Short mmCIF file of C-alpha atoms in Angstrom, two decimals:
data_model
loop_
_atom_site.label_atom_id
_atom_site.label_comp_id
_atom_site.label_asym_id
_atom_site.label_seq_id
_atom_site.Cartn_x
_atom_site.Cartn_y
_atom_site.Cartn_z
CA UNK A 1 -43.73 -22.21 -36.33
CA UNK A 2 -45.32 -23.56 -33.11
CA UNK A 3 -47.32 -20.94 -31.53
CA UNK A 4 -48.55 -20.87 -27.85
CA UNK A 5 -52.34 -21.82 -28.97
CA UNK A 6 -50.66 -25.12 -30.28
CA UNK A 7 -49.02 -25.47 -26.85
CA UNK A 8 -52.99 -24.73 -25.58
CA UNK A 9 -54.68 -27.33 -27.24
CA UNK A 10 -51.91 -29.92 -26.74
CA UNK A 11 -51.95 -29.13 -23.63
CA UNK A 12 -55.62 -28.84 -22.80
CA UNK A 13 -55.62 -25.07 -21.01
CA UNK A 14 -56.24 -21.47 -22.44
CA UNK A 15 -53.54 -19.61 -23.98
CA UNK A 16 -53.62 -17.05 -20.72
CA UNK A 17 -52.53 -20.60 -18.68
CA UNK A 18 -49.34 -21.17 -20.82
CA UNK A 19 -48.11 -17.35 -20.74
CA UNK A 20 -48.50 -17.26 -16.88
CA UNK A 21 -46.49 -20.88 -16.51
CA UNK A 22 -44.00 -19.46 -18.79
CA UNK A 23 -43.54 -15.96 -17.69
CA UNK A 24 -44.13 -16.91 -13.80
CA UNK A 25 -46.58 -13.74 -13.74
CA UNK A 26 -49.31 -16.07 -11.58
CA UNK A 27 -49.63 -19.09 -9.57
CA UNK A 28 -50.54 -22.44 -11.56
CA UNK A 29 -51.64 -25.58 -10.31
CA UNK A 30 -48.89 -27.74 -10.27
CA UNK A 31 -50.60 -31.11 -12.69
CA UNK A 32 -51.42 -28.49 -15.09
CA UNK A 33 -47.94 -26.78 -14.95
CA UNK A 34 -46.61 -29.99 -15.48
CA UNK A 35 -49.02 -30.57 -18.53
CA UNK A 36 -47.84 -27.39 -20.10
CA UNK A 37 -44.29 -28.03 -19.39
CA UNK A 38 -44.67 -31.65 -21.27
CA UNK A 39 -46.61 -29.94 -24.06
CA UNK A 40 -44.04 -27.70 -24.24
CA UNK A 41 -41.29 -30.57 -24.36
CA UNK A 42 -43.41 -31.91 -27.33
CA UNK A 43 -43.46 -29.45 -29.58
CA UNK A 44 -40.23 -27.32 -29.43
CA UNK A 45 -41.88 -24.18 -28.14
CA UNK A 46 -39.61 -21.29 -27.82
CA UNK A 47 -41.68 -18.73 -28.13
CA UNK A 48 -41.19 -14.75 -28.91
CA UNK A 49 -38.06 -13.00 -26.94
CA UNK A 50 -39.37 -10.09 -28.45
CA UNK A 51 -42.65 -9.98 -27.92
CA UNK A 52 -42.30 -11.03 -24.75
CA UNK A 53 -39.87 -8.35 -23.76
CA UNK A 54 -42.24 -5.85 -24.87
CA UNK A 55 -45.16 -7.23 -22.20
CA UNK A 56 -42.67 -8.09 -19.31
CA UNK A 57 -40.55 -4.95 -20.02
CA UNK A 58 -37.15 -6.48 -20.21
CA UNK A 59 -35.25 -9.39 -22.59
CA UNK A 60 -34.21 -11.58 -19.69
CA UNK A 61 -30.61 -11.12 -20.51
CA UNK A 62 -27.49 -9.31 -20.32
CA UNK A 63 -24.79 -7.98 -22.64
CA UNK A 64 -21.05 -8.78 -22.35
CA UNK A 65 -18.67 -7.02 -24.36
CA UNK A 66 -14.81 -8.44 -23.90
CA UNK A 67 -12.02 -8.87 -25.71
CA UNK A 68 -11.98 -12.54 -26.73
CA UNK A 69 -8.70 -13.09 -26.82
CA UNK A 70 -6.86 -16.02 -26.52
CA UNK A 71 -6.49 -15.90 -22.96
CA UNK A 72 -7.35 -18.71 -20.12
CA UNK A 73 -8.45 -15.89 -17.62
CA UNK A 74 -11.17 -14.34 -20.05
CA UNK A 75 -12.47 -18.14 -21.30
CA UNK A 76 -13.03 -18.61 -17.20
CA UNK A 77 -14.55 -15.10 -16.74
CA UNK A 78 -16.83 -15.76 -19.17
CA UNK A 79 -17.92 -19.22 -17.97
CA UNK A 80 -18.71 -17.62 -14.45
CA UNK A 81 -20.49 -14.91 -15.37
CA UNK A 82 -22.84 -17.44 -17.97
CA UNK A 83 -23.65 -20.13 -15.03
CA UNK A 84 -24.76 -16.94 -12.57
CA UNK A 85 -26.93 -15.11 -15.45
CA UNK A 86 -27.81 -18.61 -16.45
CA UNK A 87 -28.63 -19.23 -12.41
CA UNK A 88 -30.76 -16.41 -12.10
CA UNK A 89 -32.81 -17.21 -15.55
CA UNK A 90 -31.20 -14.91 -17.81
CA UNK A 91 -29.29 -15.21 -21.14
CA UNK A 92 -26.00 -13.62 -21.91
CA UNK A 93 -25.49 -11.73 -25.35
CA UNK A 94 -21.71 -11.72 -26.29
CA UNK A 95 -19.79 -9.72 -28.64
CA UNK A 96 -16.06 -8.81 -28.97
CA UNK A 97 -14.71 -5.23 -28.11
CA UNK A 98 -11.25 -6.40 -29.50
CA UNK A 99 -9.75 -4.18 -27.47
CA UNK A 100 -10.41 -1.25 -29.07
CA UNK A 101 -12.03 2.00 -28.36
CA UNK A 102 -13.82 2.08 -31.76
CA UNK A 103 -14.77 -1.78 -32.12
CA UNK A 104 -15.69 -1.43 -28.39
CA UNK A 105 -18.45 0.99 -28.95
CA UNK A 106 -20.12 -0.83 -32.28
CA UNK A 107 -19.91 -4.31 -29.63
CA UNK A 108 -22.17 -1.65 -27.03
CA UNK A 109 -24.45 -0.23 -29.54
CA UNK A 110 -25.24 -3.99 -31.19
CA UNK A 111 -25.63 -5.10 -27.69
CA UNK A 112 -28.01 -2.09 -27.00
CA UNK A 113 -29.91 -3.06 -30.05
CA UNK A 114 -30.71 -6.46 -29.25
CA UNK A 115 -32.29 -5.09 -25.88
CA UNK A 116 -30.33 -6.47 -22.90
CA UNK A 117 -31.65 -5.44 -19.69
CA UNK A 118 -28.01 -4.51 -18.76
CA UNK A 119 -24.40 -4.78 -19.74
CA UNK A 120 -20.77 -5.99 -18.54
CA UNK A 121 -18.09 -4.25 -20.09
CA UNK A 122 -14.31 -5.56 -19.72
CA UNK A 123 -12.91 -1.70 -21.19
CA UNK A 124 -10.02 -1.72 -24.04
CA UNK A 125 -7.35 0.25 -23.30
CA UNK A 126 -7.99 3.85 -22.71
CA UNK A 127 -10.64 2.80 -19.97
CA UNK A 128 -13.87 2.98 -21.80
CA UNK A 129 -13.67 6.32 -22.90
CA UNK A 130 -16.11 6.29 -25.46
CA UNK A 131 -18.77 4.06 -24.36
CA UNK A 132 -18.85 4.87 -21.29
CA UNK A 133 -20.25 9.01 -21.47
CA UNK A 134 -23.03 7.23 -23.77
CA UNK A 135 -23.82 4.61 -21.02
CA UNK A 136 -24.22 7.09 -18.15
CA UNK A 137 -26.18 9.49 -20.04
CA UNK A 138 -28.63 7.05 -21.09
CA UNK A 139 -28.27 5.39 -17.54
CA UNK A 140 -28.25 2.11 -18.57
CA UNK A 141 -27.46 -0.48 -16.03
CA UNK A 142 -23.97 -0.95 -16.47
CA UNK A 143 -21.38 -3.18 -14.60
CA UNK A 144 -16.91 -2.96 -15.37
CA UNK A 145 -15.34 -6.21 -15.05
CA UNK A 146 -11.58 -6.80 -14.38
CA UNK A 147 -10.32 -3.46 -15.74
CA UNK A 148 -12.03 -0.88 -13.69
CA UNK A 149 -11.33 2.75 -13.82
CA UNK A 150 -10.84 5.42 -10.74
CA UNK A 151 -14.54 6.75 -11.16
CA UNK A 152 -16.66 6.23 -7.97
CA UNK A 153 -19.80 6.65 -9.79
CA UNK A 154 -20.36 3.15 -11.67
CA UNK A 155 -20.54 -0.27 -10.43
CA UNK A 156 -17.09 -2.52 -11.12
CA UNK A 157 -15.88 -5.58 -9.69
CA UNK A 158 -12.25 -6.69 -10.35
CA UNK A 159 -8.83 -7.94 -9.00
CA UNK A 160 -6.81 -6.37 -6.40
CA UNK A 161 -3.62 -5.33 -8.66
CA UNK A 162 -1.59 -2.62 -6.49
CA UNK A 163 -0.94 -4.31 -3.63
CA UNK A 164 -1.06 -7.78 -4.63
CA UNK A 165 1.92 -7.08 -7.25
CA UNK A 166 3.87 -4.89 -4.46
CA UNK A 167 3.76 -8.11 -2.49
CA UNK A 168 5.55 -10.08 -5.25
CA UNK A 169 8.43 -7.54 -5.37
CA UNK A 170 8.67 -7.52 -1.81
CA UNK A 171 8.73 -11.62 -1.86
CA UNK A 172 11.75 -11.09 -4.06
CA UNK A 173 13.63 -8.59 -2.65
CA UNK A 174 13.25 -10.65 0.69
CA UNK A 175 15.06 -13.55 -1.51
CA UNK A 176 18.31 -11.06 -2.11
CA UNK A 177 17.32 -9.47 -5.60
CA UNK A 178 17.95 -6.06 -6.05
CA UNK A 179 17.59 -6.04 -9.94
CA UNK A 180 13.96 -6.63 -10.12
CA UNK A 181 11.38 -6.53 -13.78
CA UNK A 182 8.97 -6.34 -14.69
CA UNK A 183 7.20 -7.42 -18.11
CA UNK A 184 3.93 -6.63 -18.93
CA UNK A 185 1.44 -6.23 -21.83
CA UNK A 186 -0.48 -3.72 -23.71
CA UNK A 187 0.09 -0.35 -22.32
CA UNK A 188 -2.96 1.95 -21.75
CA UNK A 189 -4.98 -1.43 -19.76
CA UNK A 190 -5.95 -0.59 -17.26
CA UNK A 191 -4.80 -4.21 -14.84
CA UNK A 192 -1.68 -2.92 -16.72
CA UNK A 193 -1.13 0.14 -15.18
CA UNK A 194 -1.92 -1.10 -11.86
CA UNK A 195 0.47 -3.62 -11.75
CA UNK A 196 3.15 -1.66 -12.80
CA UNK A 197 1.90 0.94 -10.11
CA UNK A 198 2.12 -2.19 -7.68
CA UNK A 199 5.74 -2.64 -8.74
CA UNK A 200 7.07 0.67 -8.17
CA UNK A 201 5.31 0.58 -4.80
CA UNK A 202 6.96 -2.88 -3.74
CA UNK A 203 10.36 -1.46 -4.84
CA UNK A 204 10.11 1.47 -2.55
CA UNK A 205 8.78 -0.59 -0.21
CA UNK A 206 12.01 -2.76 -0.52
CA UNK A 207 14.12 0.25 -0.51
CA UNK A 208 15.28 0.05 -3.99
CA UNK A 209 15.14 2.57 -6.68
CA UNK A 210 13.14 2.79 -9.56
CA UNK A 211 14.56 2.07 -13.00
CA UNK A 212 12.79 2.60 -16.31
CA UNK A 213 15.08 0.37 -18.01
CA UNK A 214 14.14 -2.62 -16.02
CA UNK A 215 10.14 -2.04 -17.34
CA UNK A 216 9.73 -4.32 -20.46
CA UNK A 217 6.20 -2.89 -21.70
CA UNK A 218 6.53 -4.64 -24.65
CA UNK A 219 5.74 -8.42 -23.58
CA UNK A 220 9.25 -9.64 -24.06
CA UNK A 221 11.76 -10.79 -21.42
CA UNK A 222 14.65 -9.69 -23.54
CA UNK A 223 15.61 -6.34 -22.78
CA UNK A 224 15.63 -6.73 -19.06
CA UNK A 225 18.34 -9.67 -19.38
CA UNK A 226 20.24 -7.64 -22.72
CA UNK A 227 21.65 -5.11 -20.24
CA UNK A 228 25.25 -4.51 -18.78
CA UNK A 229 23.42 -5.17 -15.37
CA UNK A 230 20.50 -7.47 -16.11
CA UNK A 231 17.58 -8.50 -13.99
CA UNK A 232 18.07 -11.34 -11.96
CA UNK A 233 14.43 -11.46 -11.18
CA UNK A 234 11.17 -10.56 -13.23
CA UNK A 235 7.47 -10.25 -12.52
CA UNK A 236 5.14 -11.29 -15.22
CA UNK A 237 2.04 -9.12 -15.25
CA UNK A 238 -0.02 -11.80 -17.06
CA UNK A 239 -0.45 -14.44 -18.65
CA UNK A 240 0.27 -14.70 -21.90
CA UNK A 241 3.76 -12.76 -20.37
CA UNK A 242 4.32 -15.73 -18.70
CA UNK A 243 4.50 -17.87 -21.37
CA UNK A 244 6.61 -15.54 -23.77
CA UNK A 245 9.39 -15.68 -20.39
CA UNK A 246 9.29 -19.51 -20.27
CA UNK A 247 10.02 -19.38 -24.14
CA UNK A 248 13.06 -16.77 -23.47
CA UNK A 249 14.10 -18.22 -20.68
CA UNK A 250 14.53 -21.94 -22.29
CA UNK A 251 15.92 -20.65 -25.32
CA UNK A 252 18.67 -18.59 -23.70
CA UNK A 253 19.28 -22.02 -21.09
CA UNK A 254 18.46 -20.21 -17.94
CA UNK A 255 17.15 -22.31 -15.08
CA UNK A 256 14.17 -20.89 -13.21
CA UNK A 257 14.77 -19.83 -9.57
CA UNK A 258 18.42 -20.61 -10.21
CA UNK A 259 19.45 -18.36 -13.07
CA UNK A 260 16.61 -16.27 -13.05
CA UNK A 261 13.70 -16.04 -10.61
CA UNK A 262 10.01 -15.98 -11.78
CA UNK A 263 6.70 -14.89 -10.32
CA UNK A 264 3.58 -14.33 -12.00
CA UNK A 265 0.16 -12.30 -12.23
CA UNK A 266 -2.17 -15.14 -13.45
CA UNK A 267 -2.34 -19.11 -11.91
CA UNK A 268 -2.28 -20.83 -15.61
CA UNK A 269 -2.88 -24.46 -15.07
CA UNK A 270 0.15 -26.08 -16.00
CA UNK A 271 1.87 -23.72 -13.50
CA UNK A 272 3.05 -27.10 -11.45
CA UNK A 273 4.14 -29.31 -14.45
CA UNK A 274 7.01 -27.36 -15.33
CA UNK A 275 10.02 -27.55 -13.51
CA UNK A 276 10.58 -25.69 -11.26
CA UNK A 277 6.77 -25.08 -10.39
CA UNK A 278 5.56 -21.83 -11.29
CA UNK A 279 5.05 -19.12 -8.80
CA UNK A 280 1.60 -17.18 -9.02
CA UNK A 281 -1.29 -15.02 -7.83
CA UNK A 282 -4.31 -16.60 -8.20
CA UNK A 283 -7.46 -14.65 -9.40
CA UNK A 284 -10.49 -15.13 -7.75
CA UNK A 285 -12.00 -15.43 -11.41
CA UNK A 286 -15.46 -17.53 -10.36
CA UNK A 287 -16.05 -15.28 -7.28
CA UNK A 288 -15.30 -11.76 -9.92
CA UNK A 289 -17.71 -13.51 -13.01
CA UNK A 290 -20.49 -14.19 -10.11
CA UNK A 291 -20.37 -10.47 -8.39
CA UNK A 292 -20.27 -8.78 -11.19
CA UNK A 293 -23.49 -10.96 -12.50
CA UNK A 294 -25.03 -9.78 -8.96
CA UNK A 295 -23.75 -6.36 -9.06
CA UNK A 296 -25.70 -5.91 -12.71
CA UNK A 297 -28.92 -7.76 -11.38
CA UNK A 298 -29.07 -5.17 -8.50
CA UNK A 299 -28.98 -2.31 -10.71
CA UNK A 300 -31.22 -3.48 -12.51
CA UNK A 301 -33.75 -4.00 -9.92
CA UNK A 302 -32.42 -0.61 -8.11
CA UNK A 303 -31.40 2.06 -10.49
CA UNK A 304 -31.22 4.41 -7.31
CA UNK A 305 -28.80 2.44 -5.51
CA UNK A 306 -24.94 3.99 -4.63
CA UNK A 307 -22.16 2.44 -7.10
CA UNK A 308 -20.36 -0.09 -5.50
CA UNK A 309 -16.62 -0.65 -6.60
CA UNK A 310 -15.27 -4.09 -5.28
CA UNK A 311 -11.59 -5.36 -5.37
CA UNK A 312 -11.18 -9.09 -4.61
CA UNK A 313 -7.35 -10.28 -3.41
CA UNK A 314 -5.83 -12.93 -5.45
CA UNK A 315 -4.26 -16.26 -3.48
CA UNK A 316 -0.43 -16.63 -3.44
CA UNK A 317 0.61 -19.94 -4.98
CA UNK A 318 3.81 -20.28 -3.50
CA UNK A 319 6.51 -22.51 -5.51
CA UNK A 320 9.89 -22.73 -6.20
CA UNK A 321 10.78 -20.43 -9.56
CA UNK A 322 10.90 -17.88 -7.01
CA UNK A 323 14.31 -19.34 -6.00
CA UNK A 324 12.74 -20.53 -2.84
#
């Protein structure tokens, strides 16, 4: 194993040189930081995370715990909040919570094990109800991503849902629809809640009544076209929603914005190849990976600070399986 003495010698400085150039703890001249960088090149030297952590008094990275699902949004999340760790010299740890309150909480502790100077936490449905008690009490730094909860005392950063989703239904209703849908996905998330919140609001909003039947919490188009008086529009809450529709939709021979109108939670990248192009809200995924990144680096830095709670507005992609 190459040791920091080897790095030394090769190098032609004292062992005290290399630690400062590689922790940054004191000015070096810059030929002999370049020395030690090429020595380092040479020989592989990687030195000891933990050791290290124990004489800086922190790992240099951060724990994310997320569902890893296979889902477009979360592959992008995950990619932003990498390059801003990765931007501000830290590592990311990541282990899956698959969605569960119990697997959650053994993703937490491992990540609490290895160290990390803070953690992200996307919470399974049911908010984070056991992890987060533990985090607070043993105030680690701690940041929500996407599915935040109501609490005011814990920094999250996430999508708008409520009034973003009410604006869909009101686009709709606009367009003559008066049977309006909505399918979503697992119950108990919280984006899943909120959406559905959204929806109710945009009906009243629209002046139309609320109707349980016309709520497909089960990720399937069918029963809101199956009734006497089917939907003649539908709101996809995510997604993976979105495709399951297109597949219903096809197989039954309906024509989008025609026979059926379609707008979606989620821009999905192939949302202008089909035909009709797909209606969507955009998620400001880059801008909620980077905060969030920030948000965590801050409390780090300032465990004193107020919780901040920040909503960012998806974009409107306007197309034509709205009917339009």
């Amino acid at each position: 194993m190459v040791t920091m003495r080897d790095v030394a010698a090769l190098a032609g400085v004292s062992i005290t040189t290399v630690s400062h150039v590689i922790n940054e703890t004191r000015p070096v001249a810059e030929d002999t930081r370049e020395r030690v960088q090429k020595a380092i090149d040479e020989t592989g030297y990687t030195g000891d995370a933990i050791a290290r952590s124990l004489v800086m008094g922190g790992t240099k990275s951060l724990g994310l715990a997320v569902s890893l699902v296979s889902h477009p949004y979360f592959a992008e999340l995950i990619a932003a909040i990498e390059s801003e760790a990765t931007r501000n010299g830290y590592s990311l740890v990541l282990i899956d919570t698959r969605d569960t309150p119990e697997s959650e909480q053994t993703a937490v502790r491992m990540l609490r094990s290895r160290r990390v100077d803070g953690l992200l936490l996307t919470p399974s449905a049911g908010g984070g109800s056991l992890v987060l008690p533990e985090l607070k009490r043993l105030n680690i730094p701690t940041v929500l991503v996407d599915r935040l909860t109501v609490a005011q005392d814990i920094d999250q950063v996430g999508p708008e849902n409520v009034q973003a989703t009410s604006g869909l239904v009101k686009h709709l209703a606009e367009l003559g629809h008066r049977r309006i849908g909505i399918v979503c996905g697992k119950a108990g998330v919280a984006t899943t809640e909120e959406r559905i919140l959204g929806y109710r609001l945009g009906l009243g909003r629209a002046g139309l009544k609320w109707d349980e039947a016309l709520v497909s919490q089960s990720g399937w188009l069918a029963p809101l076209l199956d009734q006497e008086d089917p939907a003649t529009a539908v709101v996809a809450a995510d997604h993976l929603v979105t495709v399951g529709m297109l597949h219903e939709a096809r197989a039954r021979g309906l024509k989008l914005g025609t026979d059926l109108a379609v707008v979606a939670y989620d821009e999905v990248e192939w949302a202008t190849l089909i035909e009709p192009p797909l209606t969507t809200l955009a998620q400001p995924v880059e801008e909620i990976g980077r905060t969030a990144v920030k948000l965590l680096l801050s409390r780090i830095s300032d465990p004193q600070r107020p919780p901040e709670t920040i909503r960012l507005s998806p974009s409107l992609m306007h197309r034509q399986s709205c009917g339009c």
